[in-house]
PDB file of C-alpha atoms in Angstrom:
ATOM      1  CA  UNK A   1     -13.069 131.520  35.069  1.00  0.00           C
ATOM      2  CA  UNK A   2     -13.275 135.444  34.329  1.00  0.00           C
ATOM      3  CA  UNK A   3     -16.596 135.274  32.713  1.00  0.00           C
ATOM      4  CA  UNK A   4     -19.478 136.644  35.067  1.00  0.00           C
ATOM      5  CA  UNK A   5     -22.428 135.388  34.903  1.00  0.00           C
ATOM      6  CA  UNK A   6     -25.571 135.783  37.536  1.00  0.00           C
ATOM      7  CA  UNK A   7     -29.222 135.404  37.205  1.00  0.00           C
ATOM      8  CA  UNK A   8     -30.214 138.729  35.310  1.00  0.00           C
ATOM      9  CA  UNK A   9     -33.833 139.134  37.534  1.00  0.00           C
ATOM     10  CA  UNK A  10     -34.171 142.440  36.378  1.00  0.00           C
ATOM     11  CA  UNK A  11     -33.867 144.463  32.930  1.00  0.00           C
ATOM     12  CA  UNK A  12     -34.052 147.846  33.086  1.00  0.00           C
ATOM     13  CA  UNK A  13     -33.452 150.063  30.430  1.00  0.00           C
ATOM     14  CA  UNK A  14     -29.866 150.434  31.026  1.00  0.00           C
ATOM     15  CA  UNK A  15     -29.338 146.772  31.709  1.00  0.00           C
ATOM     16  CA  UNK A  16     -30.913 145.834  28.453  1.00  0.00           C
ATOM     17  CA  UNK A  17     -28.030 147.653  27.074  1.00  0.00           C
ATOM     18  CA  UNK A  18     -25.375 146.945  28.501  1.00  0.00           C
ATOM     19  CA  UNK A  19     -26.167 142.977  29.034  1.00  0.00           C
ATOM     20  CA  UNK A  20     -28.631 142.156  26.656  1.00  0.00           C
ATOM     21  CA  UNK A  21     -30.549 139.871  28.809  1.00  0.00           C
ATOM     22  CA  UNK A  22     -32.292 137.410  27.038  1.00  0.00           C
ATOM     23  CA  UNK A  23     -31.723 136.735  23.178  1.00  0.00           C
ATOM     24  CA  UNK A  24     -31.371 139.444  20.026  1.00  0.00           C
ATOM     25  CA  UNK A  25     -30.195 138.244  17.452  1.00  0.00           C
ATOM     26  CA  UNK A  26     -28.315 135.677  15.496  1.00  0.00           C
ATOM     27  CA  UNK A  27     -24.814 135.923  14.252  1.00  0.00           C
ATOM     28  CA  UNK A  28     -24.150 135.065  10.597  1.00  0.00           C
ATOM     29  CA  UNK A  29     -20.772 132.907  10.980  1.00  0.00           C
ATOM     30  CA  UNK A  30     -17.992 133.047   8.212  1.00  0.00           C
ATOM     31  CA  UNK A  31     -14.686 135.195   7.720  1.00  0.00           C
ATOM     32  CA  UNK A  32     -14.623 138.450   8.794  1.00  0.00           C
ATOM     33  CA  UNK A  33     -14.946 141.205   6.368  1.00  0.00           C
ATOM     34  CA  UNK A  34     -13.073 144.552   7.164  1.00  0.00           C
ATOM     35  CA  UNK A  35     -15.919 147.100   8.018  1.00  0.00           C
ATOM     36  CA  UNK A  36     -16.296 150.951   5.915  1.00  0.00           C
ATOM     37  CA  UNK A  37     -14.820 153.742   8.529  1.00  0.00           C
ATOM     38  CA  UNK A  38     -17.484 154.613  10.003  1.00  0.00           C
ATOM     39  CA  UNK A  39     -18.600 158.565   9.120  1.00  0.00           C
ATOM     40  CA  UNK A  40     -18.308 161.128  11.987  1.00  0.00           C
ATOM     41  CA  UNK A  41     -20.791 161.224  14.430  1.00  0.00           C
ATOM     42  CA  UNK A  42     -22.035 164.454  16.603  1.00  0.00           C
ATOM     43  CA  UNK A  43     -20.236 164.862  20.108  1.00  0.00           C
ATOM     44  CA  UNK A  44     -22.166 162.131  22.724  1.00  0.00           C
ATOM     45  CA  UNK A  45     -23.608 159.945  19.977  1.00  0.00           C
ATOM     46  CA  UNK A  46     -20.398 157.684  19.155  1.00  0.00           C
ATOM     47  CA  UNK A  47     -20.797 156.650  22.907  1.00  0.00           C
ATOM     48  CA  UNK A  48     -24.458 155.934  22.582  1.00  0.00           C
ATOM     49  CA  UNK A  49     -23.350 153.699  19.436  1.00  0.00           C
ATOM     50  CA  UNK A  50     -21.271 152.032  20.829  1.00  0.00           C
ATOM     51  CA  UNK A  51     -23.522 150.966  24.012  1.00  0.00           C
ATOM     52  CA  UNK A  52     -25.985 149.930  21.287  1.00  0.00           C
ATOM     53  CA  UNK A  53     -23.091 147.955  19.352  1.00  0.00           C
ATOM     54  CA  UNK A  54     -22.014 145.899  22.804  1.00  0.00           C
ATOM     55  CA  UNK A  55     -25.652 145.188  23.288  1.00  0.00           C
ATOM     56  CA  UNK A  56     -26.338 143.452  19.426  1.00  0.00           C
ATOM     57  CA  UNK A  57     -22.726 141.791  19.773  1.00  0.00           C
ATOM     58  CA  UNK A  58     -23.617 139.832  23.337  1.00  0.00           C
ATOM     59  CA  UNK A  59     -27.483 139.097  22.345  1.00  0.00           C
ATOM     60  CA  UNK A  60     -25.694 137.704  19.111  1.00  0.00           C
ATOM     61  CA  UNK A  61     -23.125 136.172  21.254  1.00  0.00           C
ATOM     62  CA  UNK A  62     -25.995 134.333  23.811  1.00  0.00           C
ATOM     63  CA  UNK A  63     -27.732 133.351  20.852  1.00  0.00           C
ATOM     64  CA  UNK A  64     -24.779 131.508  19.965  1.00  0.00           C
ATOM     65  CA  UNK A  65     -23.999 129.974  23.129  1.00  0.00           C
ATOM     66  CA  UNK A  66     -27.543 128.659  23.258  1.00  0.00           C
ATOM     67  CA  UNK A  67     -27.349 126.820  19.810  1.00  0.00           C
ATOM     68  CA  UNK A  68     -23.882 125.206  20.478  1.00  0.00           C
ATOM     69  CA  UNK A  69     -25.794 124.079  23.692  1.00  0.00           C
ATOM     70  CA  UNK A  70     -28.915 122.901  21.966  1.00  0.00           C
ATOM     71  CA  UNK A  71     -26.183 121.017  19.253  1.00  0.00           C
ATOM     72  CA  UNK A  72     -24.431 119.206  22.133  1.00  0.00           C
ATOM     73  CA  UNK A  73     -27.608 117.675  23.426  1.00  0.00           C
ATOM     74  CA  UNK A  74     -28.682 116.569  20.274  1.00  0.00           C
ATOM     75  CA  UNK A  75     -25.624 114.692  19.737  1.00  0.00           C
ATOM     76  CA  UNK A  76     -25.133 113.241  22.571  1.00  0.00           C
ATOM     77  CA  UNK A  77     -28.493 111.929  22.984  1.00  0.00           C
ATOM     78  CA  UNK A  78     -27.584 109.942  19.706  1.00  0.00           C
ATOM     79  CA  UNK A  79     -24.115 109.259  21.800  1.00  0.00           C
ATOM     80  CA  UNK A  80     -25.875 108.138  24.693  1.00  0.00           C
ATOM     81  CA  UNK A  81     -28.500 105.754  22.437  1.00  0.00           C
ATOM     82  CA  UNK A  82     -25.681 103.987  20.949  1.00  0.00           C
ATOM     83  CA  UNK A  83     -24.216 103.753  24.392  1.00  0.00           C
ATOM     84  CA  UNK A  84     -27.144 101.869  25.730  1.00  0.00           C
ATOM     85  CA  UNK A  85     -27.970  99.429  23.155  1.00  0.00           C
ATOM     86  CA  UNK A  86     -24.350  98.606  23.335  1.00  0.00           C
ATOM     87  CA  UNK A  87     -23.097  99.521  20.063  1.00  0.00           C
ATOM     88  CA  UNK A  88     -19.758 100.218  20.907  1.00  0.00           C
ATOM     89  CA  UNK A  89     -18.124 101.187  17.262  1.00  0.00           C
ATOM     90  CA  UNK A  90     -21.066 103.605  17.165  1.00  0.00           C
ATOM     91  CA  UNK A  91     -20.452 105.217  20.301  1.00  0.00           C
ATOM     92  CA  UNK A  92     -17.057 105.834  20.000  1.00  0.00           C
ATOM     93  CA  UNK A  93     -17.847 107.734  16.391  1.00  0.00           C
ATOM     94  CA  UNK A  94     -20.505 110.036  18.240  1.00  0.00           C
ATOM     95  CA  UNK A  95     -18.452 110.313  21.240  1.00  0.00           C
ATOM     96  CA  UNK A  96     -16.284 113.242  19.938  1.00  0.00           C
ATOM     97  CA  UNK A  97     -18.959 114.861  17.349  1.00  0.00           C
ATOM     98  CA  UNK A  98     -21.212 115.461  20.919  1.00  0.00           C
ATOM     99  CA  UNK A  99     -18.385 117.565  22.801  1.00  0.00           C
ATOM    100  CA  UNK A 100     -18.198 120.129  19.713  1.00  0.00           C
ATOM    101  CA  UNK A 101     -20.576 122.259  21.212  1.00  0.00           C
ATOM    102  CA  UNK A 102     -19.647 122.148  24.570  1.00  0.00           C
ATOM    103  CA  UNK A 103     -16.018 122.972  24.174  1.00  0.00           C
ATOM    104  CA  UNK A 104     -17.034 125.874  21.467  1.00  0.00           C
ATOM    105  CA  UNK A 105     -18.393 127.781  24.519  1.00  0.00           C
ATOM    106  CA  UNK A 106     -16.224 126.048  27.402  1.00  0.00           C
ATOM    107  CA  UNK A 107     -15.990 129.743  29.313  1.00  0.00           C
ATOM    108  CA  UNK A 108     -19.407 130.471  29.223  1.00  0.00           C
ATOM    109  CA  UNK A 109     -20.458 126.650  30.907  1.00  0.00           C
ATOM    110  CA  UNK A 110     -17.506 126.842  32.578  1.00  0.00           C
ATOM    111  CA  UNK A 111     -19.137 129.712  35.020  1.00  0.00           C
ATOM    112  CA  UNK A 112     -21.422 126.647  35.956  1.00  0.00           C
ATOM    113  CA  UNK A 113     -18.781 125.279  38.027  1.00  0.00           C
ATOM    114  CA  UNK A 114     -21.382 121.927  39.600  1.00  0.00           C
ATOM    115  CA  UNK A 115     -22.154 121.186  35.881  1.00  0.00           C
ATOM    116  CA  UNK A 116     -18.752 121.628  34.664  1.00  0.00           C
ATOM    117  CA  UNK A 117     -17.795 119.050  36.952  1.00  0.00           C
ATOM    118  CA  UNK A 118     -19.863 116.915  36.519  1.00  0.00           C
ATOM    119  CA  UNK A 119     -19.900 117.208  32.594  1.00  0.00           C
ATOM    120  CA  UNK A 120     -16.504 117.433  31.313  1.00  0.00           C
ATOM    121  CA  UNK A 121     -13.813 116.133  34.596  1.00  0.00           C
ATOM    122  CA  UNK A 122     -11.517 113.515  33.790  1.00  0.00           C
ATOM    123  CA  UNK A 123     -10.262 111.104  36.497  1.00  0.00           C
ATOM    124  CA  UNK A 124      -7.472 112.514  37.764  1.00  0.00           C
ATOM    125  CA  UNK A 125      -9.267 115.970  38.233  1.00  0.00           C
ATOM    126  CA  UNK A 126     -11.559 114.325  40.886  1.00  0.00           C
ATOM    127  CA  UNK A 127     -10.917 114.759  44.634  1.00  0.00           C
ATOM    128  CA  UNK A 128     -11.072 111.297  47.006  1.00  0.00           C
ATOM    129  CA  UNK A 129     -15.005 110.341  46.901  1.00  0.00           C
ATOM    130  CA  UNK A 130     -16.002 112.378  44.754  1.00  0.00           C
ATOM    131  CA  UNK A 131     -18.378 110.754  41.989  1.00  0.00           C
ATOM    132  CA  UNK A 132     -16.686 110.600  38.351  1.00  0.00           C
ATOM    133  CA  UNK A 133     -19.438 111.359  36.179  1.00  0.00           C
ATOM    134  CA  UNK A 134     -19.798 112.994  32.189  1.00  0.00           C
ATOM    135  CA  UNK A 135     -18.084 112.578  29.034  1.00  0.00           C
ATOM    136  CA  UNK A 136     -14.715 111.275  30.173  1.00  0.00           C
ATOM    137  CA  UNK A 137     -16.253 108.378  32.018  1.00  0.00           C
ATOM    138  CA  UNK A 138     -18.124 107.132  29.026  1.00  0.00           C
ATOM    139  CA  UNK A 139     -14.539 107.566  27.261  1.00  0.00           C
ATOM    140  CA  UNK A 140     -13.157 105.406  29.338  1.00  0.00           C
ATOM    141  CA  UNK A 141     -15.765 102.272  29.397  1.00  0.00           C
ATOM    142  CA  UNK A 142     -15.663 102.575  25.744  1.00  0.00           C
ATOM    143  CA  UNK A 143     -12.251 102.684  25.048  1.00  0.00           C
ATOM    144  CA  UNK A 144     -10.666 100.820  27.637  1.00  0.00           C
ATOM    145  CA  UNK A 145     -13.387  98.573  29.185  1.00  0.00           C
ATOM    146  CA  UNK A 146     -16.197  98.380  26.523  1.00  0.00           C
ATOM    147  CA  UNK A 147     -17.413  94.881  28.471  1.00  0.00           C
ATOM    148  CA  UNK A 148     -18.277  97.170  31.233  1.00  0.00           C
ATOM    149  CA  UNK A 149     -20.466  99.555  28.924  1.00  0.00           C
ATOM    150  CA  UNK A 150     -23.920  97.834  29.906  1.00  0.00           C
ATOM    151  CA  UNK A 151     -22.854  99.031  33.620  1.00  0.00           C
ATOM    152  CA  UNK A 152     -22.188 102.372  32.435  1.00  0.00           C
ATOM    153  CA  UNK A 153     -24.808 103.750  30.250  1.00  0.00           C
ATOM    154  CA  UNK A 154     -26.718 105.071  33.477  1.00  0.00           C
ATOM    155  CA  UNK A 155     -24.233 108.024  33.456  1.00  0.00           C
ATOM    156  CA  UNK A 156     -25.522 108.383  29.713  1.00  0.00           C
ATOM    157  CA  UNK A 157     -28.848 109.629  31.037  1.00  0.00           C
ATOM    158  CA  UNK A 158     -26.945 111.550  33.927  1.00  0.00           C
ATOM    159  CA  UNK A 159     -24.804 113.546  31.264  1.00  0.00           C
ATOM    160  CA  UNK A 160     -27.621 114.309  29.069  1.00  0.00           C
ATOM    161  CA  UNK A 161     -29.677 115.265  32.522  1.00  0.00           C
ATOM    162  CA  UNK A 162     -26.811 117.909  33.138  1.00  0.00           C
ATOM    163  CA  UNK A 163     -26.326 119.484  29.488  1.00  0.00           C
ATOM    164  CA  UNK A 164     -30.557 119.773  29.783  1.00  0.00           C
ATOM    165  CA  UNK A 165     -29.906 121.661  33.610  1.00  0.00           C
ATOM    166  CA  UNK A 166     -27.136 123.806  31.595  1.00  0.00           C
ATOM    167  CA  UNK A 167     -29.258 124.619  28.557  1.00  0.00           C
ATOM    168  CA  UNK A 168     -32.360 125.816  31.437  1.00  0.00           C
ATOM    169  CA  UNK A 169     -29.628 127.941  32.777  1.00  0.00           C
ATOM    170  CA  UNK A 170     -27.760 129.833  29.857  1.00  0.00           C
ATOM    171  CA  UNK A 171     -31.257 132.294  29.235  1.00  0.00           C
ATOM    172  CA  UNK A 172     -30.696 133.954  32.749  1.00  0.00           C
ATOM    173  CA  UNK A 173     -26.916 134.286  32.557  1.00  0.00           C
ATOM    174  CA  UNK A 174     -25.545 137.737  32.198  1.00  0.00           C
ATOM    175  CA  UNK A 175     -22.558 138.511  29.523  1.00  0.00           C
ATOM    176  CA  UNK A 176     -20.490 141.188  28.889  1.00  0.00           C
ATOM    177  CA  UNK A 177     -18.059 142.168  26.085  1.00  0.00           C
ATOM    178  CA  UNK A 178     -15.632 142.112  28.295  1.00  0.00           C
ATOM    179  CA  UNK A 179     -16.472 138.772  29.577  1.00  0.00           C
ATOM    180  CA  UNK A 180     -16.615 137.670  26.019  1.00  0.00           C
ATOM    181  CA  UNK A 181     -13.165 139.113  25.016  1.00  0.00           C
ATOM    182  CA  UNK A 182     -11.633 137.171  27.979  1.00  0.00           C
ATOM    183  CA  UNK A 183     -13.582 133.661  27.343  1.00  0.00           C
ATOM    184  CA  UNK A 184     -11.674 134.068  24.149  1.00  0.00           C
ATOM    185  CA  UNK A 185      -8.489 134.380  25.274  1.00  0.00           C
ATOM    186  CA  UNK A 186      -9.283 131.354  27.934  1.00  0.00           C
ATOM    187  CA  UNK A 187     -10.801 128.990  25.558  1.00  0.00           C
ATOM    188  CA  UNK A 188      -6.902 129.032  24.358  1.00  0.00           C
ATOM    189  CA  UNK A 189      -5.905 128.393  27.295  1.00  0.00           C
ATOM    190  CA  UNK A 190      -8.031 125.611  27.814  1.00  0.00           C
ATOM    191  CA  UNK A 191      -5.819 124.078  24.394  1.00  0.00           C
ATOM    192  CA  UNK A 192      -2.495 124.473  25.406  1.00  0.00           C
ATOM    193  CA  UNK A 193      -3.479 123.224  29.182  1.00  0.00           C
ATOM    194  CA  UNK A 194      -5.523 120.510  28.017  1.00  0.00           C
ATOM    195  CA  UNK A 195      -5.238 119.472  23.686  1.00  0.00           C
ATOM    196  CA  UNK A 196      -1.624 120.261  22.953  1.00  0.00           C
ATOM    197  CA  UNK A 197      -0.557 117.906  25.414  1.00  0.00           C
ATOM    198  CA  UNK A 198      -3.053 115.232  25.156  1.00  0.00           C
ATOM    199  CA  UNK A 199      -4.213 115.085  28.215  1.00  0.00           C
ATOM    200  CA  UNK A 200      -7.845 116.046  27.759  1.00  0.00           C
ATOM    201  CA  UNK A 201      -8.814 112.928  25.570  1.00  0.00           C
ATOM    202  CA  UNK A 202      -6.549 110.650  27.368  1.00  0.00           C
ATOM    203  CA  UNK A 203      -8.735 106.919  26.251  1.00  0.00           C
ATOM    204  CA  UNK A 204      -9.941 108.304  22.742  1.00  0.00           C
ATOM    205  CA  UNK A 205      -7.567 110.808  21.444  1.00  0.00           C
ATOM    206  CA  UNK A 206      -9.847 112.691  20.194  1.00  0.00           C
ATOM    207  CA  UNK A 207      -8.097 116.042  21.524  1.00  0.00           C
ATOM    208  CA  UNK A 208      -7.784 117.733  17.542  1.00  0.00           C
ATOM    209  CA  UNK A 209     -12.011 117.830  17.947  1.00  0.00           C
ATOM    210  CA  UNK A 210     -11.540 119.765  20.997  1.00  0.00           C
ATOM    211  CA  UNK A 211      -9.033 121.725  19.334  1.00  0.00           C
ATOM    212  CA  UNK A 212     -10.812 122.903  16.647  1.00  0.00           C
ATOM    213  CA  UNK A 213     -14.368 123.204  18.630  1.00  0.00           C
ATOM    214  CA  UNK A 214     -11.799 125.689  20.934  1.00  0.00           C
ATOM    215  CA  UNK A 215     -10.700 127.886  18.448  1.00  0.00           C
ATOM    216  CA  UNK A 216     -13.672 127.908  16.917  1.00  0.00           C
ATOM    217  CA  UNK A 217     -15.227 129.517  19.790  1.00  0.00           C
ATOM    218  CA  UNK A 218     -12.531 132.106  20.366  1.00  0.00           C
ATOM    219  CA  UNK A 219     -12.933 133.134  16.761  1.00  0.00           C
ATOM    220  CA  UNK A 220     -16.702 133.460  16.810  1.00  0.00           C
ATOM    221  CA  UNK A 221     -16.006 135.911  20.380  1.00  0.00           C
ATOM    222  CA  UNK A 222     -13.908 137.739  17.858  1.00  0.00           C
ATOM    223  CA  UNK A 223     -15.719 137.696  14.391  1.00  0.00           C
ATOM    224  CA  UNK A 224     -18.709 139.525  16.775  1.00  0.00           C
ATOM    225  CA  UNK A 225     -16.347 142.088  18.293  1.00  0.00           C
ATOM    226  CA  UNK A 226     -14.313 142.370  15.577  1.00  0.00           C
ATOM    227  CA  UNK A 227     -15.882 145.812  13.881  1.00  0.00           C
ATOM    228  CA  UNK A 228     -15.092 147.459  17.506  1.00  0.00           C
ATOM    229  CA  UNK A 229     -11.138 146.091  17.445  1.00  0.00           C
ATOM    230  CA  UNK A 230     -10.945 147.346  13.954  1.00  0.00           C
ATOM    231  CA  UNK A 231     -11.875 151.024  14.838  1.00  0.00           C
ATOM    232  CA  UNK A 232      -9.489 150.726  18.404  1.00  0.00           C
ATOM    233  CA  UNK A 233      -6.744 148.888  16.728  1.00  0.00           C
ATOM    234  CA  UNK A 234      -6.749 148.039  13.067  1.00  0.00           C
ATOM    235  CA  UNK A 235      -3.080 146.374  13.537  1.00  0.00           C
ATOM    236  CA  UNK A 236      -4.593 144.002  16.210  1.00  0.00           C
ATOM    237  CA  UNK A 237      -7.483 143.674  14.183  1.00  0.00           C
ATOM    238  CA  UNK A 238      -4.612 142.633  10.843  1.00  0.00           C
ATOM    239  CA  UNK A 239      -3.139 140.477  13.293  1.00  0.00           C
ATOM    240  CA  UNK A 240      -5.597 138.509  14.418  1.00  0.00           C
ATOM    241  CA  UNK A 241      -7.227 137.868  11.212  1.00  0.00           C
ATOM    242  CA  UNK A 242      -3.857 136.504   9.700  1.00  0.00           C
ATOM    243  CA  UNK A 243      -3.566 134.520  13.091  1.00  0.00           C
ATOM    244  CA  UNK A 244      -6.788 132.737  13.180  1.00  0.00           C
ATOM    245  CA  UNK A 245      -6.699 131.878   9.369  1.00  0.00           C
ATOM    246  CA  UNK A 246      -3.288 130.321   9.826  1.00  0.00           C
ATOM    247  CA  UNK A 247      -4.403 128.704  12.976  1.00  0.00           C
ATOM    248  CA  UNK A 248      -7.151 127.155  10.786  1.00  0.00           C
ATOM    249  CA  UNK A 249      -4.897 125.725   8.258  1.00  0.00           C
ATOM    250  CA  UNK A 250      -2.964 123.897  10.198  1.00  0.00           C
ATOM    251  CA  UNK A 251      -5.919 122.163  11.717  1.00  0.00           C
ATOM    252  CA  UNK A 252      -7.142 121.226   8.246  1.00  0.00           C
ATOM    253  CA  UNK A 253      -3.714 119.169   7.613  1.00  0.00           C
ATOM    254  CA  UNK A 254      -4.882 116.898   9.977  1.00  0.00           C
ATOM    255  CA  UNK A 255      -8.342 116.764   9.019  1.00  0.00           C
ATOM    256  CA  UNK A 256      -9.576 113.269   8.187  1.00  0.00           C
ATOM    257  CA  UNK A 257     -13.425 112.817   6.919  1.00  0.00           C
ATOM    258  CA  UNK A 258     -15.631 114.867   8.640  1.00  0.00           C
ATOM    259  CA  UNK A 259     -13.171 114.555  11.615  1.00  0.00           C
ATOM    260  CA  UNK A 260      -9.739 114.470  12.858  1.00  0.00           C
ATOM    261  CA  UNK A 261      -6.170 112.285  13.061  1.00  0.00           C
ATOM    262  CA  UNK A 262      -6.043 110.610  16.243  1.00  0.00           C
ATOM    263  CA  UNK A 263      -4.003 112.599  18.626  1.00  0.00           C
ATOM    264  CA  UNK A 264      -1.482 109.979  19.398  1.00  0.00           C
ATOM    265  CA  UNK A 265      -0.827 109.574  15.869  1.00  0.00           C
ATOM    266  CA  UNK A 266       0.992 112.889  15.380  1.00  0.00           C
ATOM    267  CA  UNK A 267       4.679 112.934  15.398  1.00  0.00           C
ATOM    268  CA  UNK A 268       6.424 115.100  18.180  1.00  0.00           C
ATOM    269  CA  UNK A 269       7.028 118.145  14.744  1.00  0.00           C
ATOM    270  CA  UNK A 270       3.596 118.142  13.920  1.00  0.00           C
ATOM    271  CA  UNK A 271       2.457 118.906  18.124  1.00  0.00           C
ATOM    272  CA  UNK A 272       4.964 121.288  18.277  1.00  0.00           C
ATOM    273  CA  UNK A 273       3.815 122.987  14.498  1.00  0.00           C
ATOM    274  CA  UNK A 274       0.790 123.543  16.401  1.00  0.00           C
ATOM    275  CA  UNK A 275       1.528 124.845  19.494  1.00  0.00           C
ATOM    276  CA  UNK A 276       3.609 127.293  18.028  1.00  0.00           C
ATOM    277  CA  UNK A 277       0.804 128.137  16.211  1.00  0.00           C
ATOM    278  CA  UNK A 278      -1.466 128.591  19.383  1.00  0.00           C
ATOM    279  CA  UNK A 279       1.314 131.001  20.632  1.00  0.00           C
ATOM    280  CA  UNK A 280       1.115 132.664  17.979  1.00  0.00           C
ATOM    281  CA  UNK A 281      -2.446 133.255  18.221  1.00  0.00           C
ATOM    282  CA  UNK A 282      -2.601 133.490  21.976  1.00  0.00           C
ATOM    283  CA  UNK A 283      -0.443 136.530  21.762  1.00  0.00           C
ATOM    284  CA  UNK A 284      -2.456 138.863  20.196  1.00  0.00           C
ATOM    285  CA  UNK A 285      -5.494 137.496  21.304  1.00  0.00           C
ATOM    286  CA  UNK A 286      -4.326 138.348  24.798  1.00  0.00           C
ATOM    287  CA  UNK A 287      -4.784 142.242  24.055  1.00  0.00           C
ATOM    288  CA  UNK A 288      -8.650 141.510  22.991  1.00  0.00           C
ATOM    289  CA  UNK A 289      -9.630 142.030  25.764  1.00  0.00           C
ATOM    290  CA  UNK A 290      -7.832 145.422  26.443  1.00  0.00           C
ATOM    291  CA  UNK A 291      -8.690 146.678  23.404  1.00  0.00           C
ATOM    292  CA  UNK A 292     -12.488 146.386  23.846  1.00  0.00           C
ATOM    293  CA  UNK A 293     -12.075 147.539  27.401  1.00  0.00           C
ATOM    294  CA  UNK A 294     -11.137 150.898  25.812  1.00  0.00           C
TER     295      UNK A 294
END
């Protein structure tokens, strides 16, 4: 993965700035609204601005990360419950609401390559010996092999051990704009490798959650740097906004409930309706991080 992230043991002035170590702020969530032109500013202070923009957007952006960590926990404690008394209908309801978070912020854990292992591998991403543990495991039992569950629900308490390593982690990280614009454009990636072809969710086909929890991630990267692509490149800015909105809708056909149409219940010209929508989207998207670079 592009994003960087390192222990930040020190924040200077200028660090604080450009980093943002530790949390600022909260961001507000909803469409994006297209920001007043900004009046002129005296020769050196757009710069300084703009430093003190970057810094807001990524302590906004942290704060973020942390919650969608925090909400992944939560639910898949309640996964892991059902898991262990056995209550297999149960599970396999909370089994796809407890991945949301993760896969909202997939670049940002993903720089945690142990726990990303560990977390979120499937079988055939494991070398020879190497212990299958996580999610996809559980998946499996429960789909596949539920008489094997009571066997099992130790890795329950090893996944949620993880997450709680992950969430001790994400204060001391160190993130960027930059990094952000790019976990954007990978967190697309991560659909069209992954949820367009149905490999991620291969026992519950559940891949439309992970969809959404994607692209919901990229857009939240973008909502907070959007006010900087506007003033660089209003026609990206245009772009993206019709993008994401259309990218959106076609999700909500296949909304069901509070969830999703099984995966394997799409016909071949509804997977391809939304791939070509992810193209469409991953194009422009793929000049984020260009733009912000200046």
């Amino acid at each position: 993965m592009s994003v960087v992230l390192r222990p930040a043991a020190a924040c200077g002035l200028l660090a604080l700035v450009l980093t943002a170590c530790g949390t600022a702020g909260t961001g507000t969530g909803g469409a994006p609204v297209v920001p007043a032109v900004p009046a002129a500013a005296p020769p050196g202070e757009h710069a300084g601005q703009e430093v003190l923009e970057a810094a807001r957007v990524v302590g906004e952006y942290r704060t973020y990360a942390e919650k969608r960590i925090y909400d992944a926990i939560a639910k898949t404690a309640k996964f892991v419950n059902a898991v262990k008394k056995g209550d297999v209908e149960k599970a396999k309801a909370l089994y796809a609401p407890s991945r949301v978070g993760w896969e909202s912020v997939e670049p940002v854990v993903g720089a945690f390559p142990e726990i990303d292992t560990r977390v979120d591998s499937r079988e055939a991403d494991l070398s020879q010996g190497e212990e299958w543990t996580g999610w996809h495991r559980l998946e499996k039992a429960l789909w596949r092999a539920p008489q094997t569950l009571s066997r099992e629900a130790a890795y329950g308490d090893t996944l949620l051990a993880d997450l709680s390593r992950l969430r001790a982690l994400l204060p001391q990280a160190e993130i960027t704009v930059a990094s952000m614009a790019a976990g954007a454009k990978e967190l697309l990636d991560e659909v069209a490798i992954g949820k367009v072809t149905g490999e991620e969710e291969t026992f519950s086909h559940t891949d439309l959650w992970d969809f959404k929890a994607n692209v919901d991630g990229a857009f939240e990267v973008y909502r907070l740097l959007r006010p900087m692509v506007f003033r660089r490149d209003p026609k990206l800015s245009a772009t993206l906004d019709t993008e994401f909105a259309d990218m959106r809708a076609l999700l909500a056909k296949h909304a069901r409930g509070d969830g999703f149409a099984a995966y394997n219940d799409l016909s071949k010209e509804q997977i391809k309706e939304l791939s070509d929508g992810l193209n469409a989207l991953a194009e422009p998207l793929s000049n984020l991080a260009a733009v912000i670079a200046g």
